[in-house]
């Protein structure tokens, strides 16, 4: 590899220290030295960073890029923001463990499990895949063969883990919990950084706290992370996550903290006080947040749990019965979650694949009016026809609450979005294209919510420490050379809800494992990304 010398910039090293003038020497994919400005290095290729900030590559602690990076290894929407590592396997979704393919024996028990695992995986919004791997090692081999521009740090999703042990059953016995623990331990041995749950998604939603305690004991023994997409919002969900940390010693990451219920808007300080109290009591608990007033997920997540039970094919069969459908429509119309009312003009159809004549980019209210249908009936039709592939954006949050969450010193940044191409025929949440640039532009420079060094620390050193990534997150000799060079005066997101696939401004250079992937704002053909592995305890 060519030696590189990034010179003339202000180095903000990911520790929280303010910027200082220094040049960065990179050799064999790692940081060799931080040098006094202007010191010459024979044979090193120069990268001009005059007037720019030089920082560690950003680590997005909450993403769903598990499949998208295999479909398009450029990872454009993230690498153009300076994100060099995606933490994948969140919200209970991951492309492992998977039952093996058995094309010649379609009625095999494990074939049914594989079908359910892949139906679940569709919930992260990507085109269907039919992998030839079953575990993390196999996924990593496929990742290397395809070539990807960025790194991933994988978690294990509780959904496929539970399906492997018990199918789509709503209850598990002790043997099935032990099977989950054994499979989890195997994947942790392969280098997974932890486990995530998606406690509003079938089948993860059926897990009782006692089941999660046993899994968290397995994590704690390995020194791995537990990341929780909670059952609901509010104090009860935070307390359940904290109970797992308190009773097992596992470190707990509460995913995408937010307030969705309109009656609770403005209550962010109360939830922060709960986190502060639990942390003072000794629970290793933190959260992540993304800088938007809207969320996004599979539409099926908002159906009553009994409608989702058994998985997508069972749900579709259930909704074919007129009496059952009437009951589902009546219950759906009352709201979602724990009594959150439907505001149909705030629910945007981001992926429909044209099903039921519903056009992407319309709100459910607009699509229903256009088709002459009641909103609950259209939602049920879309879920029956498209299953977990149908995706929505919900504008159910306030910026003021998000800012309160963002200000806290233990808050990390996670986009909850995937690495996506710029040429795309749907309208995903703009967080996939702009979250990290938005923090730097809107919430650091324009509004002063965070200072620059603190914001960078949240997205680099703190993120690496929390996830357990040992060799990244700071600009220090010996660490991997994941580096971003950006203009603090111009960096900003350009992605909007109507036109999400827009490049941010101000990201000048990005290096992944010492290889330039963005040079002067343009992407190179390089694909140096790796599947990172957790070091044994």
XYZ file of C-alpha atoms in Angstrom:
537
model
C 0.000 0.000 0.000
C 1.140 3.539 -0.733
C 2.122 5.650 2.282
C -0.156 8.679 2.648
C 0.440 12.020 4.356
C -2.655 14.083 5.200
C -1.295 17.567 5.776
C -2.456 21.071 6.613
C -5.611 20.175 8.522
C -6.879 20.540 12.067
C -6.798 17.092 13.669
C -9.728 16.283 15.953
C -8.697 12.888 17.181
C -11.921 11.373 18.575
C -11.033 11.743 22.260
C -12.989 14.951 22.755
C -9.844 17.077 22.688
C -10.055 20.250 20.569
C -8.499 20.418 17.149
C -4.757 20.899 16.754
C -2.489 21.442 13.817
C -0.845 18.151 12.873
C -0.164 15.994 9.837
C -1.258 12.370 9.706
C 1.057 9.700 8.296
C -0.567 6.448 7.149
C 1.384 3.297 6.376
C 0.142 -0.227 5.550
C -3.447 0.687 6.339
C -2.700 2.009 9.814
C -1.866 5.311 11.427
C 1.895 5.514 11.609
C 2.323 8.892 13.297
C 0.947 12.352 13.970
C 3.640 14.752 12.842
C 4.336 18.456 13.312
C 2.771 20.478 10.496
C 4.876 20.710 7.369
C 7.261 17.868 8.164
C 8.206 16.110 4.939
C 8.038 12.331 4.548
C 9.933 10.801 1.654
C 7.793 8.667 -0.633
C 4.464 9.517 0.969
C 1.614 10.561 -1.303
C 0.219 13.894 -0.102
C -3.438 14.599 0.655
C -4.128 18.299 1.083
C -6.361 19.046 4.086
C -5.733 22.790 4.331
C -8.695 24.486 5.988
C -10.300 21.133 6.755
C -10.917 18.990 9.820
C -9.201 15.598 9.912
C -11.117 13.138 12.073
C -11.523 9.400 12.591
C -13.993 7.806 10.191
C -17.471 7.908 11.662
C -18.976 4.778 13.226
C -22.732 4.542 12.731
C -23.801 2.591 15.804
C -27.269 1.645 14.577
C -27.777 0.613 10.951
C -29.547 -1.933 8.776
C -26.902 -2.296 6.071
C -26.563 -6.079 6.512
C -27.939 -6.827 3.033
C -27.668 -3.487 1.232
C -23.857 -3.543 1.242
C -23.964 -6.901 -0.520
C -26.440 -5.665 -3.121
C -24.311 -2.571 -3.839
C -20.824 -2.554 -2.374
C -20.260 1.144 -3.019
C -22.278 1.984 0.121
C -22.696 5.452 -1.369
C -25.114 7.020 1.075
C -22.832 6.353 4.038
C -19.321 6.692 2.655
C -20.190 10.147 1.258
C -21.026 11.216 4.829
C -17.666 10.044 6.151
C -19.105 6.891 7.733
C -16.482 4.150 7.540
C -18.044 1.512 9.821
C -21.665 0.366 10.014
C -22.859 -1.485 13.096
C -25.291 -4.011 11.615
C -27.624 -6.689 12.982
C -29.847 -4.210 14.818
C -33.511 -4.359 15.902
C -33.452 -8.154 15.992
C -32.618 -8.465 12.269
C -29.502 -10.161 10.917
C -28.700 -12.459 7.971
C -27.508 -15.175 10.378
C -28.069 -17.635 11.814
C -29.890 -19.114 8.822
C -31.092 -22.636 8.243
C -29.279 -24.274 5.336
C -30.868 -24.416 1.881
C -32.519 -27.731 0.971
C -33.992 -27.236 -2.484
C -34.772 -30.926 -2.860
C -36.613 -31.216 0.468
C -38.993 -28.245 0.680
C -40.983 -29.748 3.560
C -38.051 -30.094 5.905
C -38.544 -28.438 9.312
C -35.440 -26.286 8.889
C -36.576 -25.236 5.392
C -39.636 -23.663 7.043
C -37.356 -21.927 9.532
C -35.220 -20.561 6.697
C -38.302 -19.181 4.944
C -39.398 -17.419 8.128
C -35.889 -16.060 8.714
C -35.738 -14.567 5.213
C -39.269 -13.152 5.491
C -38.169 -11.436 8.694
C -35.010 -10.111 7.033
C -37.170 -8.437 4.376
C -38.315 -6.115 7.143
C -35.184 -4.003 6.828
C -36.413 -2.924 3.400
C -34.044 -4.516 0.882
C -34.789 -6.684 -2.118
C -35.083 -10.392 -1.248
C -31.917 -12.494 -1.143
C -31.284 -16.248 -0.979
C -27.946 -16.554 0.849
C -25.657 -19.559 0.605
C -24.296 -18.986 4.117
C -25.705 -19.971 7.501
C -23.510 -18.103 10.008
C -21.347 -15.016 10.489
C -18.247 -16.643 9.021
C -20.183 -17.434 5.853
C -21.566 -13.904 5.692
C -18.050 -12.492 6.067
C -16.836 -14.669 3.186
C -19.640 -13.372 0.953
C -18.837 -9.798 2.028
C -15.170 -10.222 1.065
C -16.012 -11.858 -2.263
C -18.364 -9.054 -3.289
C -16.070 -6.220 -2.204
C -17.545 -3.413 -0.085
C -16.353 0.150 0.416
C -16.986 0.316 4.169
C -16.577 -1.872 7.242
C -19.352 -3.549 9.172
C -19.323 -4.463 12.866
C -21.992 -7.177 13.159
C -24.469 -7.888 15.928
C -26.663 -10.990 16.038
C -30.380 -10.404 15.537
C -32.661 -12.079 18.068
C -35.304 -12.762 15.395
C -33.422 -15.355 13.310
C -31.856 -16.759 16.474
C -35.265 -17.423 17.994
C -36.657 -18.810 14.742
C -33.723 -21.237 14.574
C -34.664 -22.529 18.029
C -38.452 -22.354 18.009
C -39.787 -21.205 14.648
C -42.456 -18.519 14.910
C -43.876 -19.858 18.177
C -44.976 -17.275 20.685
C -43.651 -19.286 23.640
C -40.351 -21.077 24.122
C -39.364 -23.751 26.595
C -36.111 -24.086 28.518
C -34.508 -26.297 25.865
C -35.282 -23.745 23.167
C -33.760 -20.966 25.246
C -30.638 -23.082 25.710
C -30.531 -23.641 21.937
C -30.591 -19.881 21.453
C -27.775 -19.493 23.963
C -25.668 -22.113 22.193
C -26.200 -20.540 18.763
C -25.477 -17.086 20.190
C -22.266 -18.302 21.839
C -21.137 -19.790 18.512
C -21.731 -16.490 16.709
C -19.960 -14.541 19.460
C -17.023 -16.912 19.031
C -17.057 -15.998 15.343
C -16.605 -12.350 16.309
C -20.106 -10.869 16.633
C -20.128 -7.790 18.856
C -23.376 -8.608 20.630
C -27.090 -9.293 20.334
C -29.974 -7.035 19.376
C -33.672 -7.485 20.009
C -36.596 -6.014 18.084
C -39.292 -6.230 20.725
C -42.030 -4.839 18.475
C -41.291 -7.353 15.695
C -42.530 -10.956 15.496
C -41.097 -13.233 16.871
C -38.848 -11.119 19.109
C -41.911 -9.402 20.545
C -42.978 -12.699 22.143
C -39.823 -12.960 24.251
C -40.490 -12.577 27.938
C -37.970 -10.834 30.163
C -36.802 -14.176 31.601
C -35.764 -15.361 28.115
C -33.816 -12.159 27.549
C -32.081 -12.510 30.917
C -30.684 -15.906 29.900
C -29.416 -14.524 26.584
C -27.861 -11.540 28.345
C -26.003 -13.911 30.688
C -24.390 -15.396 27.558
C -23.471 -11.903 26.365
C -22.082 -10.852 29.730
C -19.816 -13.888 29.920
C -18.353 -12.903 26.549
C -18.146 -9.182 27.342
C -20.509 -8.456 24.435
C -23.207 -5.807 23.968
C -26.999 -6.021 24.289
C -28.851 -3.542 22.020
C -32.584 -3.155 22.613
C -35.240 -1.960 20.202
C -37.702 -1.687 23.067
C -41.245 -3.026 23.299
C -42.748 0.417 23.595
C -41.562 3.888 24.407
C -41.372 5.297 27.885
C -40.194 4.465 31.367
C -41.321 0.821 31.445
C -39.233 -0.063 28.400
C -36.173 1.704 29.775
C -36.610 -0.103 33.091
C -36.827 -3.489 31.357
C -33.603 -2.817 29.476
C -31.951 -1.688 32.718
C -33.149 -4.813 34.531
C -31.221 -6.926 32.034
C -28.078 -4.923 32.708
C -28.523 -4.968 36.463
C -29.235 -8.693 36.727
C -26.551 -9.938 34.317
C -23.861 -7.257 34.169
C -24.252 -6.880 30.405
C -23.767 -3.414 28.948
C -27.038 -2.195 27.439
C -27.539 0.063 24.434
C -31.067 1.451 24.157
C -31.727 1.904 20.456
C -33.084 5.048 18.755
C -34.545 6.754 21.817
C -37.590 8.830 20.840
C -41.070 9.966 21.851
C -43.749 9.066 19.316
C -46.990 9.552 21.233
C -48.314 13.081 20.587
C -49.589 13.345 24.150
C -46.022 12.867 25.424
C -44.242 15.276 23.086
C -42.098 17.590 25.172
C -41.310 14.924 27.745
C -37.713 14.169 26.745
C -36.221 15.600 29.945
C -38.270 13.144 32.009
C -36.839 10.165 30.107
C -33.308 11.546 30.370
C -33.809 11.747 34.135
C -34.644 8.022 34.152
C -31.438 7.200 32.291
C -29.432 9.436 34.634
C -30.894 7.704 37.698
C -30.226 4.203 36.369
C -26.678 5.095 35.404
C -26.030 6.546 38.870
C -27.297 3.248 40.278
C -24.548 1.433 38.406
C -26.338 0.111 35.317
C -24.109 0.224 32.220
C -26.813 1.859 30.117
C -26.660 4.323 27.220
C -28.727 5.179 24.147
C -28.424 6.324 20.577
C -30.488 8.830 18.626
C -30.798 9.989 15.035
C -31.192 13.676 14.173
C -34.696 13.696 12.647
C -38.287 14.166 13.762
C -39.470 11.032 11.920
C -38.950 7.276 12.077
C -39.175 4.496 9.480
C -39.806 0.759 9.472
C -41.852 -2.054 7.976
C -45.571 -1.297 7.933
C -46.337 -4.719 9.424
C -44.756 -3.596 12.700
C -47.800 -1.430 13.401
C -50.388 -4.205 13.103
C -51.814 -5.769 16.268
C -49.456 -8.479 17.523
C -52.039 -11.234 17.068
C -52.318 -10.322 13.371
C -48.550 -10.696 12.922
C -48.311 -13.939 14.906
C -46.918 -16.889 12.957
C -45.122 -14.802 10.354
C -46.072 -13.276 7.019
C -47.716 -16.296 5.281
C -49.847 -17.011 8.352
C -50.775 -13.339 8.599
C -51.837 -13.270 4.947
C -54.014 -16.341 5.436
C -55.518 -14.857 8.583
C -56.435 -11.604 6.821
C -58.185 -13.528 4.035
C -60.962 -14.434 6.477
C -63.619 -11.668 6.370
C -64.478 -11.831 10.055
C -60.863 -11.789 11.148
C -60.123 -8.941 8.782
C -62.973 -6.850 10.204
C -61.613 -7.381 13.702
C -58.083 -6.458 12.537
C -59.359 -3.321 10.804
C -61.287 -2.218 13.885
C -58.312 -2.724 16.206
C -55.849 -1.119 13.780
C -58.021 1.985 13.498
C -57.658 2.562 17.250
C -53.929 3.193 16.964
C -50.584 1.414 17.265
C -48.173 0.506 20.034
C -49.588 1.431 23.408
C -52.398 3.655 22.229
C -50.519 5.918 19.805
C -53.273 7.418 17.611
C -53.041 7.192 13.845
C -52.245 10.483 12.152
C -52.532 9.164 8.613
C -51.284 12.406 7.063
C -47.976 11.839 8.902
C -47.429 8.281 7.602
C -45.530 8.260 4.295
C -45.385 5.206 2.030
C -41.669 4.877 1.263
C -41.767 1.433 -0.382
C -44.861 -0.248 -1.846
C -43.499 -1.808 -5.060
C -46.750 -0.579 -6.613
C -48.852 -3.038 -4.634
C -52.579 -2.317 -4.341
C -52.097 0.739 -6.577
C -50.526 2.693 -3.699
C -47.926 5.158 -4.942
C -44.659 5.634 -3.087
C -44.107 9.068 -1.598
C -47.781 9.613 -0.751
C -49.057 9.634 2.793
C -51.459 6.856 3.737
C -54.182 9.517 3.870
C -53.392 10.646 0.318
C -53.107 7.108 -1.062
C -56.341 6.028 0.594
C -58.187 9.053 -0.788
C -56.739 8.453 -4.242
C -57.894 4.816 -4.179
C -61.209 5.486 -2.444
C -60.363 3.223 0.509
C -60.451 3.627 4.284
C -56.899 3.911 5.617
C -56.972 0.767 7.831
C -58.194 -1.347 4.915
C -55.428 -0.078 2.632
C -52.819 -0.792 5.324
C -54.082 -4.361 5.774
C -54.120 -4.931 2.011
C -50.537 -3.692 1.670
C -49.328 -5.858 4.539
C -51.137 -8.915 3.175
C -49.761 -8.378 -0.346
C -46.228 -7.249 0.487
C -45.477 -8.497 3.974
C -42.421 -6.952 5.547
C -41.270 -5.392 2.261
C -43.757 -2.515 2.564
C -41.994 0.369 4.318
C -43.232 3.612 5.835
C -41.874 6.833 7.309
C -43.736 8.195 10.354
C -43.420 11.883 11.206
C -44.361 11.366 14.836
C -41.631 13.188 16.733
C -40.446 16.678 17.614
C -37.056 18.222 17.038
C -37.069 19.678 20.546
C -37.285 16.218 22.128
C -34.589 14.874 19.826
C -32.264 17.773 20.707
C -32.747 17.104 24.417
C -31.705 13.496 23.861
C -28.791 14.535 21.650
C -27.317 16.896 24.260
C -26.651 14.202 26.854
C -22.959 13.228 27.139
C -23.653 9.485 26.795
C -25.856 9.828 23.682
C -24.418 8.238 20.535
C -25.382 8.796 16.899
C -27.022 5.976 14.974
C -28.807 6.652 11.705
C -31.137 3.611 11.815
C -30.642 3.664 8.037
C -28.949 1.500 5.434
C -26.055 2.153 3.076
C -27.908 2.825 -0.173
C -27.122 3.943 -3.737
C -27.966 7.396 -5.063
C -29.884 5.943 -7.994
C -32.838 4.354 -6.270
C -36.465 3.905 -7.290
C -38.006 4.476 -3.863
C -38.019 7.157 -1.189
C -36.302 5.872 1.964
C -35.909 7.958 5.092
C -33.289 10.696 4.482
C -31.358 9.504 7.548
C -29.629 6.964 5.303
C -28.153 9.812 3.260
C -27.616 12.567 5.773
C -27.617 11.731 9.491
C -23.940 12.307 10.290
C -23.527 15.322 8.016
C -26.693 16.737 9.578
C -25.237 16.481 13.077
C -22.114 18.358 11.990
C -23.942 21.010 9.974
C -27.248 21.696 11.674
C -26.624 20.666 15.272
C -22.973 21.688 15.645
C -22.361 24.651 13.367
C -25.834 26.157 12.879
C -27.608 25.555 16.199
C -24.681 24.986 18.572
C -26.316 22.008 20.284
C -22.913 20.262 20.453
C -19.390 21.512 20.044
C -17.431 20.014 17.177
C -14.958 17.948 19.197
C -17.748 16.441 21.318
C -19.854 15.577 18.287
C -16.909 13.854 16.643
C -16.128 11.968 19.852
C -19.728 10.658 19.955
C -19.425 9.414 16.361
C -15.940 7.911 16.740
C -14.136 7.152 20.004
C -17.237 6.800 22.176
C -18.950 4.690 19.533
C -15.961 2.352 19.237
C -15.772 1.960 23.020
C -19.465 1.248 23.354
C -19.611 -1.365 20.607
C -16.274 -2.905 21.541
C -14.285 -2.042 18.413
C -10.717 -2.062 19.641
C -8.688 -0.661 16.759
C -10.741 2.260 15.456
C -12.441 5.451 16.541
C -9.387 7.587 17.284
C -6.448 9.030 15.392
C -3.638 7.321 17.248
C -0.547 5.468 16.046
C -1.208 1.774 15.544
C -4.945 2.071 14.943
C -6.639 1.353 11.624
C -6.582 4.311 9.249
C -10.288 5.040 8.886
C -10.239 8.798 8.318
C -12.579 11.555 7.145
C -11.522 15.016 5.991
C -14.327 17.598 5.886
C -14.948 21.334 5.750
C -16.592 22.439 9.014
C -17.833 25.633 7.344
C -19.855 23.879 4.639
C -20.665 20.350 5.795
C -24.431 19.750 5.725
C -26.967 17.164 4.672
C -29.032 17.716 1.505
C -31.371 14.715 1.791
C -35.065 15.521 2.236
C -38.172 13.378 2.659
C -39.272 14.192 -0.884
C -35.793 13.816 -2.405
C -33.754 11.671 -0.007
C -31.030 10.423 -2.367
C -28.880 13.565 -2.199
C -25.183 13.825 -1.429
C -24.155 15.911 1.565
C -21.854 18.886 1.131
C -18.439 19.351 2.675
C -17.040 15.801 2.834
C -13.701 16.053 1.036
C -11.784 12.800 1.587
C -12.602 9.445 3.188
C -10.148 6.614 3.826
C -11.117 3.087 4.860
C -8.324 0.866 6.166
C -5.811 3.316 4.733
C -7.299 3.291 1.216
C -8.889 6.415 -0.301
C -12.566 5.739 -1.044
C -13.602 9.399 -1.433
C -11.073 11.744 -3.054
C -11.985 15.418 -3.518
C -15.632 14.504 -3.005
C -15.704 11.750 -5.624
C -15.873 8.044 -4.928
C -13.037 5.830 -6.112
C -13.470 2.211 -7.249
C -11.794 0.931 -4.065
C -13.588 -1.646 -1.922
C -11.372 -2.018 1.170
C -14.133 -2.657 3.714
C -13.957 -5.536 6.155
C -16.260 -7.459 8.452
C -14.778 -6.465 11.785
C -14.614 -9.037 14.567
C -14.858 -8.591 18.315
C -11.695 -9.548 20.133
C -12.087 -12.386 22.665
C -12.452 -11.220 26.246
